[in-house]
XYZ file of C-alpha atoms in Angstrom:
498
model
C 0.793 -16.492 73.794
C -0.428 -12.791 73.393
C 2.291 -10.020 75.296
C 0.407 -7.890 78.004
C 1.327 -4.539 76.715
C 3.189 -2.142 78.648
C 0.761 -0.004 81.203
C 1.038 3.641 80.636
C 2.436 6.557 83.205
C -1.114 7.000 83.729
C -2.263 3.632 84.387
C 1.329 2.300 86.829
C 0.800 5.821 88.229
C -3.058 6.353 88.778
C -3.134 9.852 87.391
C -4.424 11.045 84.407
C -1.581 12.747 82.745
C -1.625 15.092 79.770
C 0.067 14.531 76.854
C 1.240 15.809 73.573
C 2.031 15.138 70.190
C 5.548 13.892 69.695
C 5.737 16.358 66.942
C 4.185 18.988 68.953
C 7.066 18.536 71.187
C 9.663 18.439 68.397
C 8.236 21.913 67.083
C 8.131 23.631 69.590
C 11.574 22.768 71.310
C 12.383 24.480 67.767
C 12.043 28.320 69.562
C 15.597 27.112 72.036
C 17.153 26.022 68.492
C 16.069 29.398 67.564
C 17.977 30.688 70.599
C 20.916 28.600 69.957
C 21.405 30.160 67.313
C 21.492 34.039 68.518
C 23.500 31.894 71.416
C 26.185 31.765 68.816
C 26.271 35.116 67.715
C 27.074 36.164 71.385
C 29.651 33.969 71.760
C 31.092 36.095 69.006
C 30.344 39.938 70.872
C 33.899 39.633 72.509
C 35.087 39.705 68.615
C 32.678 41.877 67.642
C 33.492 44.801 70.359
C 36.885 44.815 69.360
C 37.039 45.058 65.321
C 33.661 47.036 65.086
C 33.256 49.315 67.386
C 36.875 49.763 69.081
C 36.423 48.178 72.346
C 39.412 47.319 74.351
C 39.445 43.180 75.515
C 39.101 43.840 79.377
C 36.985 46.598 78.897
C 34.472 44.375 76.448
C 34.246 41.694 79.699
C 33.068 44.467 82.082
C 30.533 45.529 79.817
C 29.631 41.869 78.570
C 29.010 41.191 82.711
C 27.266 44.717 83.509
C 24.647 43.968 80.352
C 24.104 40.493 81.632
C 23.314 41.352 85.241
C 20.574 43.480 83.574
C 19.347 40.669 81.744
C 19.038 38.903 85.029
C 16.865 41.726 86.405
C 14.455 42.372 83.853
C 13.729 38.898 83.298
C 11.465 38.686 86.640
C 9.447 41.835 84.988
C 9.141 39.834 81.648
C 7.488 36.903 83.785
C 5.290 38.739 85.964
C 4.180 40.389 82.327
C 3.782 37.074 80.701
C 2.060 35.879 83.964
C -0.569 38.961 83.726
C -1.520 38.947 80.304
C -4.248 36.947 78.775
C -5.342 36.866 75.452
C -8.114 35.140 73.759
C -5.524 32.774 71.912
C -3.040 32.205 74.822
C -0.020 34.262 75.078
C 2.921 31.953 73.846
C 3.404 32.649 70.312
C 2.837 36.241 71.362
C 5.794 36.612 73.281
C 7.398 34.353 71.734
C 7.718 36.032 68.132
C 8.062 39.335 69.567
C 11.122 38.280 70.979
C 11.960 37.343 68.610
C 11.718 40.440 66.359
C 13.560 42.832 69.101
C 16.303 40.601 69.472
C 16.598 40.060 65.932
C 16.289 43.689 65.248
C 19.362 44.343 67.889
C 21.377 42.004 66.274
C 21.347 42.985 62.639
C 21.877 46.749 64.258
C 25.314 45.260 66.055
C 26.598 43.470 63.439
C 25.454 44.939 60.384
C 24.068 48.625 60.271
C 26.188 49.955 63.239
C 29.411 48.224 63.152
C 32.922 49.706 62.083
C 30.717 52.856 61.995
C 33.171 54.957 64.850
C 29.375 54.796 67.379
C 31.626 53.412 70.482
C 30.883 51.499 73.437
C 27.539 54.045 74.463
C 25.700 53.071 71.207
C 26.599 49.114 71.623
C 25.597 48.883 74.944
C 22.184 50.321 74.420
C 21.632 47.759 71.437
C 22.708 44.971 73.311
C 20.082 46.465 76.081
C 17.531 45.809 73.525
C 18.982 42.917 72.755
C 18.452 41.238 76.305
C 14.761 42.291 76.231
C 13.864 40.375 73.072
C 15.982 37.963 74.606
C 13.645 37.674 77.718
C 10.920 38.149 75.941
C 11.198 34.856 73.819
C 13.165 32.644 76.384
C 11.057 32.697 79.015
C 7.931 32.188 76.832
C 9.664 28.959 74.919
C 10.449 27.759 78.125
C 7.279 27.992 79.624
C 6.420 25.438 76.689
C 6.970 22.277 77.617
C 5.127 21.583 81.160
C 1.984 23.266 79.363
C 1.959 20.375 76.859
C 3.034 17.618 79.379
C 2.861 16.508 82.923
C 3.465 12.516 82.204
C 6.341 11.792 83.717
C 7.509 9.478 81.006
C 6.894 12.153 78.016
C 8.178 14.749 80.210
C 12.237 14.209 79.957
C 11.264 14.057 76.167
C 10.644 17.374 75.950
C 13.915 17.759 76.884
C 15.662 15.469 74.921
C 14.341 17.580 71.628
C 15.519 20.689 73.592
C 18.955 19.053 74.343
C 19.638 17.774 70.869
C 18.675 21.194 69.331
C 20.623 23.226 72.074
C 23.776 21.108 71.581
C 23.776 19.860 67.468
C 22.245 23.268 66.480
C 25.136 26.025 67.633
C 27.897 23.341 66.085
C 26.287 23.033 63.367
C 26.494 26.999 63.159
C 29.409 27.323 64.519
C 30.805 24.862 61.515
C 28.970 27.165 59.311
C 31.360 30.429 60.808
C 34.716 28.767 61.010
C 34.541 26.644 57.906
C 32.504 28.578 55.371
C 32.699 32.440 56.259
C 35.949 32.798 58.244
C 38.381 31.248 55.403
C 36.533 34.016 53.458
C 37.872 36.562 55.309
C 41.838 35.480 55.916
C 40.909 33.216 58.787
C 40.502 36.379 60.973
C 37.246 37.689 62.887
C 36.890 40.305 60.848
C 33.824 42.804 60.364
C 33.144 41.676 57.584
C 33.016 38.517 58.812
C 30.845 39.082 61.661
C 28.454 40.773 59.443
C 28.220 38.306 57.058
C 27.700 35.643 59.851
C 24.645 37.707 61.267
C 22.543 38.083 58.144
C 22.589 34.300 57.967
C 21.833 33.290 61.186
C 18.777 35.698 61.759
C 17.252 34.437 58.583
C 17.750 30.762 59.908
C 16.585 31.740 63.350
C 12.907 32.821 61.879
C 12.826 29.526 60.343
C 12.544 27.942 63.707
C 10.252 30.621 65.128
C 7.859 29.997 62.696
C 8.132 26.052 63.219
C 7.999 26.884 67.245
C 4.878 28.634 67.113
C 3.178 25.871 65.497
C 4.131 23.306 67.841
C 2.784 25.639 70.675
C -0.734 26.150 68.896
C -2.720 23.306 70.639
C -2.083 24.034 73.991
C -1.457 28.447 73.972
C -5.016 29.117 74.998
C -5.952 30.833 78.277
C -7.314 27.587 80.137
C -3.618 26.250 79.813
C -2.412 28.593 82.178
C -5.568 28.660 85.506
C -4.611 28.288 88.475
C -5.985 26.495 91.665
C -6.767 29.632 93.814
C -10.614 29.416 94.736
C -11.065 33.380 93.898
C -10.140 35.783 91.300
C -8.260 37.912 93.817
C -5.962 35.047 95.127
C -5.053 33.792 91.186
C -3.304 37.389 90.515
C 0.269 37.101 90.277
C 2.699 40.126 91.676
C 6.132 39.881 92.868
C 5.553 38.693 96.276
C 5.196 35.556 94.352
C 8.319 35.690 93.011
C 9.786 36.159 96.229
C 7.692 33.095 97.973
C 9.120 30.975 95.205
C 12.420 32.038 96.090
C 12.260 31.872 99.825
C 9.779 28.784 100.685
C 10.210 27.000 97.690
C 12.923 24.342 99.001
C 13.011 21.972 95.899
C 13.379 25.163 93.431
C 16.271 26.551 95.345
C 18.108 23.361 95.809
C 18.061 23.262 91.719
C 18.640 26.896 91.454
C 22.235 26.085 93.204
C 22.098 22.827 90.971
C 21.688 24.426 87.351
C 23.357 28.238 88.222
C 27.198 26.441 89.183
C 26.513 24.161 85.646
C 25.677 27.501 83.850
C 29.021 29.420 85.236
C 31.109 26.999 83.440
C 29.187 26.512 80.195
C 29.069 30.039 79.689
C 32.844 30.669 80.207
C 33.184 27.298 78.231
C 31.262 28.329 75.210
C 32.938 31.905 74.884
C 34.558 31.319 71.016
C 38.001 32.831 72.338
C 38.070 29.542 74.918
C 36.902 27.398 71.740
C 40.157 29.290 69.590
C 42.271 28.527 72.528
C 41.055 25.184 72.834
C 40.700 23.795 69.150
C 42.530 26.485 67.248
C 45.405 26.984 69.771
C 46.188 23.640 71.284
C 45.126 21.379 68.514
C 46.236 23.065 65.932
C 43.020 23.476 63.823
C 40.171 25.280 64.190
C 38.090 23.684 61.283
C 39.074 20.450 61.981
C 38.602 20.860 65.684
C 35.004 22.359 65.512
C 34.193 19.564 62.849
C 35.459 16.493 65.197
C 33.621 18.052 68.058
C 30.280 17.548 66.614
C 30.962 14.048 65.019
C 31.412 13.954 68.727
C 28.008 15.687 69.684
C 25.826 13.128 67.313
C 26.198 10.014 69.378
C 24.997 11.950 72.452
C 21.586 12.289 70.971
C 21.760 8.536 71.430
C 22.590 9.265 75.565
C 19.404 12.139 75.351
C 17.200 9.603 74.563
C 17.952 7.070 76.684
C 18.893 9.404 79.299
C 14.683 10.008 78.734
C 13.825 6.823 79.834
C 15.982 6.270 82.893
C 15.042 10.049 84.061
C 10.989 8.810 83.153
C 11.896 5.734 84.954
C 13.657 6.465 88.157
C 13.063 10.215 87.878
C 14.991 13.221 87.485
C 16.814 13.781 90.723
C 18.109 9.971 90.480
C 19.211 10.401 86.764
C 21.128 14.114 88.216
C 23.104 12.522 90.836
C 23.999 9.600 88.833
C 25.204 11.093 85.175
C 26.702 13.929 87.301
C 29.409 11.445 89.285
C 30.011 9.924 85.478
C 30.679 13.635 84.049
C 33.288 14.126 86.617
C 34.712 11.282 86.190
C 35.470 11.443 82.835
C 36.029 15.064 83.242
C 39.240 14.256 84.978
C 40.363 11.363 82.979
C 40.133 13.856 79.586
C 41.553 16.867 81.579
C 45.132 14.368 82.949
C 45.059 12.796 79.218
C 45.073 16.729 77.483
C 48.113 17.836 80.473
C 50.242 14.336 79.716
C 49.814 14.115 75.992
C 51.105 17.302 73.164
C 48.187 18.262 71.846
C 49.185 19.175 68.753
C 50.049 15.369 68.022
C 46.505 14.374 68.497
C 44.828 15.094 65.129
C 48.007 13.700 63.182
C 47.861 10.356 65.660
C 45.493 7.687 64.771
C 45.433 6.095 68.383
C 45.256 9.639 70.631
C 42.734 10.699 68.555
C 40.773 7.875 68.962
C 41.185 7.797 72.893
C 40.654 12.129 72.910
C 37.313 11.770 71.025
C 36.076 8.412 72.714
C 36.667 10.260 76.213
C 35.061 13.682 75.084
C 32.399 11.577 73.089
C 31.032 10.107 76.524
C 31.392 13.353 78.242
C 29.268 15.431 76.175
C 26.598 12.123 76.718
C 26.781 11.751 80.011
C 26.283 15.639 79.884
C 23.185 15.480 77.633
C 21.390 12.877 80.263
C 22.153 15.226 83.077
C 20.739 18.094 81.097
C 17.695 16.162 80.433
C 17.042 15.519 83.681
C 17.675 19.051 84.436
C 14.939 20.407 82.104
C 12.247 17.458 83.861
C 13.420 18.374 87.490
C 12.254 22.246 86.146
C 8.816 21.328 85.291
C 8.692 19.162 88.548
C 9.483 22.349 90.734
C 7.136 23.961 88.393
C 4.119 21.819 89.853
C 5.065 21.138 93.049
C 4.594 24.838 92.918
C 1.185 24.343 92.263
C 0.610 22.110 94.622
C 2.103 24.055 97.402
C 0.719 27.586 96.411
C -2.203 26.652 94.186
C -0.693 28.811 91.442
C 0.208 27.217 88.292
C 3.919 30.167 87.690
C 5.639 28.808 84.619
C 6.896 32.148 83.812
C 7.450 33.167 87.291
C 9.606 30.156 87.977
C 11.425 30.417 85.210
C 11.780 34.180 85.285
C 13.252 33.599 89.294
C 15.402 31.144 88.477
C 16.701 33.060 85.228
C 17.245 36.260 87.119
C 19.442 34.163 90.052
C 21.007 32.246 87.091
C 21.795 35.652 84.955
C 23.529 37.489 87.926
C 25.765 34.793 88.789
C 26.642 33.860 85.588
C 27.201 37.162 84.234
C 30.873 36.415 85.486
C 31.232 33.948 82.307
C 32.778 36.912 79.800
C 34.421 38.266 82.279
C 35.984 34.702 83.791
C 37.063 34.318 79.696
C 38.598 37.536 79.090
C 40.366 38.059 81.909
C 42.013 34.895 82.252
C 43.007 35.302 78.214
C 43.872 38.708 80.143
C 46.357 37.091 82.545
C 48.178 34.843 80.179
C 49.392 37.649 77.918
C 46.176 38.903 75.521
C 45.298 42.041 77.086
C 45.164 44.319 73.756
C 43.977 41.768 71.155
C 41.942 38.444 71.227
C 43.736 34.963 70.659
C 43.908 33.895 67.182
C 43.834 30.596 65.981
C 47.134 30.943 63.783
C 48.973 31.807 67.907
C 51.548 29.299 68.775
C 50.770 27.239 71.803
C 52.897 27.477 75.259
C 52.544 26.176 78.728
C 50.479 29.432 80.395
C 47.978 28.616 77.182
C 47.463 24.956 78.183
C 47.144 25.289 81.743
C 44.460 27.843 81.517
C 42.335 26.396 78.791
C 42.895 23.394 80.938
C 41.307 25.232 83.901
C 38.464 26.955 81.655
C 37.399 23.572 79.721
C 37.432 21.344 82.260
C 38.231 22.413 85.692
C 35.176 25.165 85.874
C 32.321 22.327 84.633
C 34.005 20.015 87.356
C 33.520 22.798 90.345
C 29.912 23.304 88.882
C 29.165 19.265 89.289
C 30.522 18.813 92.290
C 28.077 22.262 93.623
C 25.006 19.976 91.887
C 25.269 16.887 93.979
C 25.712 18.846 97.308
C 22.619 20.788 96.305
C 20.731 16.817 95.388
C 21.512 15.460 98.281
C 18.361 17.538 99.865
C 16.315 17.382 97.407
C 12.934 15.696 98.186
C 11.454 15.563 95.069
C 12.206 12.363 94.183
C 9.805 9.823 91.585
C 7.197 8.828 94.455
C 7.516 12.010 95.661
C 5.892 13.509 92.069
C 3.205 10.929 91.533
C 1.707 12.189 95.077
C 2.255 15.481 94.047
C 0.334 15.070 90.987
C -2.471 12.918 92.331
C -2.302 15.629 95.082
C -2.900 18.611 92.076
C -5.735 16.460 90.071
C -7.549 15.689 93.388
C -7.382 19.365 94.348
C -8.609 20.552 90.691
C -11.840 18.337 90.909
C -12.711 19.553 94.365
C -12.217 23.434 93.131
C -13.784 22.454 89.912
C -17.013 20.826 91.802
C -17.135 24.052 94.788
C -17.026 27.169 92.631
C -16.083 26.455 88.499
C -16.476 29.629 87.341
C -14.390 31.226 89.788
C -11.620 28.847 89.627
C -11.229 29.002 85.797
C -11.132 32.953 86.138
């Protein structure tokens, strides 16, 4: 007996859904792998501040947060740009490899031409200026990516997944790269040297995925990708009051604002490389060993992306964010009492306790990945809900609102890092990896790596618990959008396509 085959998003749904190219999708995810990877390099500023250009630590936190509230501002200028301009072969490769090239540009200045050259503080904070505006430039464009390729609710957490697995395998395999290949070169310490040596690599690697990026992006980065619904060419411009209608009447976007800003506090403070010596080098006793382990950790969760996918395609993203979110604290908790009742620095020589440590953070960093999948579909939902509510297809402006919200409150990450290193005795030099561990050490890495991502999951599913847009919820918003297009389409074509 022939098997009825499966009916398709479109078909169960009753909307025609676009959809792309599974290697489209894996291409172009390829510009935040790109990003991871100058991602890394920041982590490693705090170092770089103080053996290049002199930098005291506390003083390197202040001007880590001051730069990063002014990447939160100009990002909503980079969007209403991106928003504005139309060329005759679309606009995201555009942005996207200029971004590139400032950003790149900054960081070869920082770490190579300018460092341990005596220029201070004045001449590092104007490259890392320059640095944030490549930075916009190409973030905001890559992320505009994937709900211009899809709107099927089914393909749509994919997009994500390929984002995930680059955003999470890609900086430890780097990282790997820095603690296992260039810092034994240089004594084990963060040297310039180092640092330098670290940046030439990396920027060369990053282009690689540029490249890759913009291909994946070439189908769909034309200008009818990006019309809009308004009837006339006066009500499709885009200016800042839109920006601030997002922000103010846009329920479903703030609700995820709150959602993904108190997740991005604690990964930011998280990631910082002196909470990762601390963490691995400190407590565990290794840092090579420790950054190895924790990707062998990382690779099974590609296995939790992808089926965190198809529950978020099946029962939609704000049911797969309040779910995987009670799971993350849960094990949260369990790895944080396991880390305060067992010595650390018995877990890599013990069999058993490394087998329970790595099982437990193994299923966190899954359970993590499906809540950040469903995080990156619930964006592209708010995205055309959007639409539907203003007639203005924003993908730039949404995520230039969101990033400029999300910049300014995270912005506290470096200085969260430093200054608690601060408190605990490391005000005049960073932690090292060859520092013996002590109580004050534990208790605050304790705090940092687990406690902070706790607080932010806990902010999520008080900000989910309003949140309308739910799986029925999108397939009327979409049939609402495609009925809306055909009527504009039908009254006045060449004014709605302006």
């Amino acid at each position: 007996m022939a098997r009825n085959p499966k009916p398709t998003a479109s078909e169960a749904d009753g909307v025609t859904y676009r959809r792309a190219r599974t290697w489209e999708i894996a291409f172009s995810q390829l510009n935040n792998g790109s990003a991871m990877i100058f991602y890394v390099l920041v982590g490693l500023m705090s170092y770089l501040q103080n053996a290049g250009y002199g930098i005291a630590v506390a003083v390197a936190g202040i001007i880590l947060t001051v730069t990063r509230v002014f990447d939160g501002v100009i990002d909503p200028l980079v969007g209403l740009i991106i928003e504005k301009v139309r060329f005759r072969f679309g606009k995201l490769r555009f942005f996207m490899l200029a971004g590139w090239a400032i950003r790149s540009f900054a960081i070869l200045m920082l770490f190579v031409w300018g460092s341990n050259g005596g220029l201070g503080a004045a001449f590092f904070i104007a490259l890392y200026l320059v640095y944030i505006i490549g930075s916009s430039m190409n973030d905001i464009a890559g992320q505009m990516s994937g709900p211009v390729l899809t709107n099927d609710p089914r393909q749509r957490p994919t997009v994500q997944v390929w984002a995930t697995v680059y955003a999470y395998l890609i900086p430890s395999i780097f990282t790997i790269v820095s603690t296992v290949v260039f810092l034994p070169r240089h004594g084990n310490e963060f040297t310039v040297g180092m640092l330098s040596e670290t940046a030439i690599t990396y920027v060369a690697c990053s282009f690689v995925f540029q490249i890759l990026a913009c291909v994946g992006v070439a189908r769909v980065d034309k200008p009818e990708s990006f019309v809009h619904l308004g009837v006339t060419k006066k009500d499709a411009e885009v200016s800042v009051r839109d920006m601030w209608n997002v922000l103010a009447h846009n329920g479903a976007f703030l609700r995820y604002l709150i959602s993904g800003a108190s997740d991005k506090l604690a990964q930011v403070v998280k990631s910082q490389a002196v909470i990762g010596t601390l963490m691995w080098g400190i407590l565990l006793g290794n840092m090579q060993l420790g950054t190895t382990l924790s990707l062998i950790a990382i690779l099974p969760g590609i296995v939790f992306a992808i089926f965190g996918a198809r529950y978020t395609g099946k029962h939609g993203s704000k049911a797969a964010t309040v779910t995987w979110t009670w799971i993350c604290i849960i094990l949260a908790v369990v790895l944080a009492a396991f880390c305060l009742i067992v010595d650390l620095r018995s877990v890599l020589g013990s069999l058993p306790l490394t087998i329970v440590f790595f099982l437990v953070y193994l299923l966190l960093n899954g359970a993590s990945m499906v809540v950040t999948v469903a995080s990156g579909a619930m964006r592209a939902d708010v995205i055309d809900y959007e639409l539907d509510r203003s007639g203005k297809f924003l993908p730039a402006t949404v995520t230039a609102t969101y990033n400029f919200v999300d910049q300014i409150i995270s912005s506290l990450g470096a200085t969260l890092a430093l200054g608690a290193v601060a408190l605990i005795g490391f005000t005049t030099v960073m932690p090292q990896p060859t520092d013996s561990p002590n109580t004050a050490i534990l208790l605050m890495t304790m705090l940092l790596f687990f406690g902070l991502p706790i607080l932010g999951w806990v902010c999520t599913l008080f900000a989910m618990h309003g949140y309308k847009l739910n799986r029925g919820e999108m397939i009327a918003v979409q049939k609402r959008i495609a009925d809306r297009k055909a009527e504009v389409k039908a009254e006045a074509p060449a004014e709605s396509l302006a």
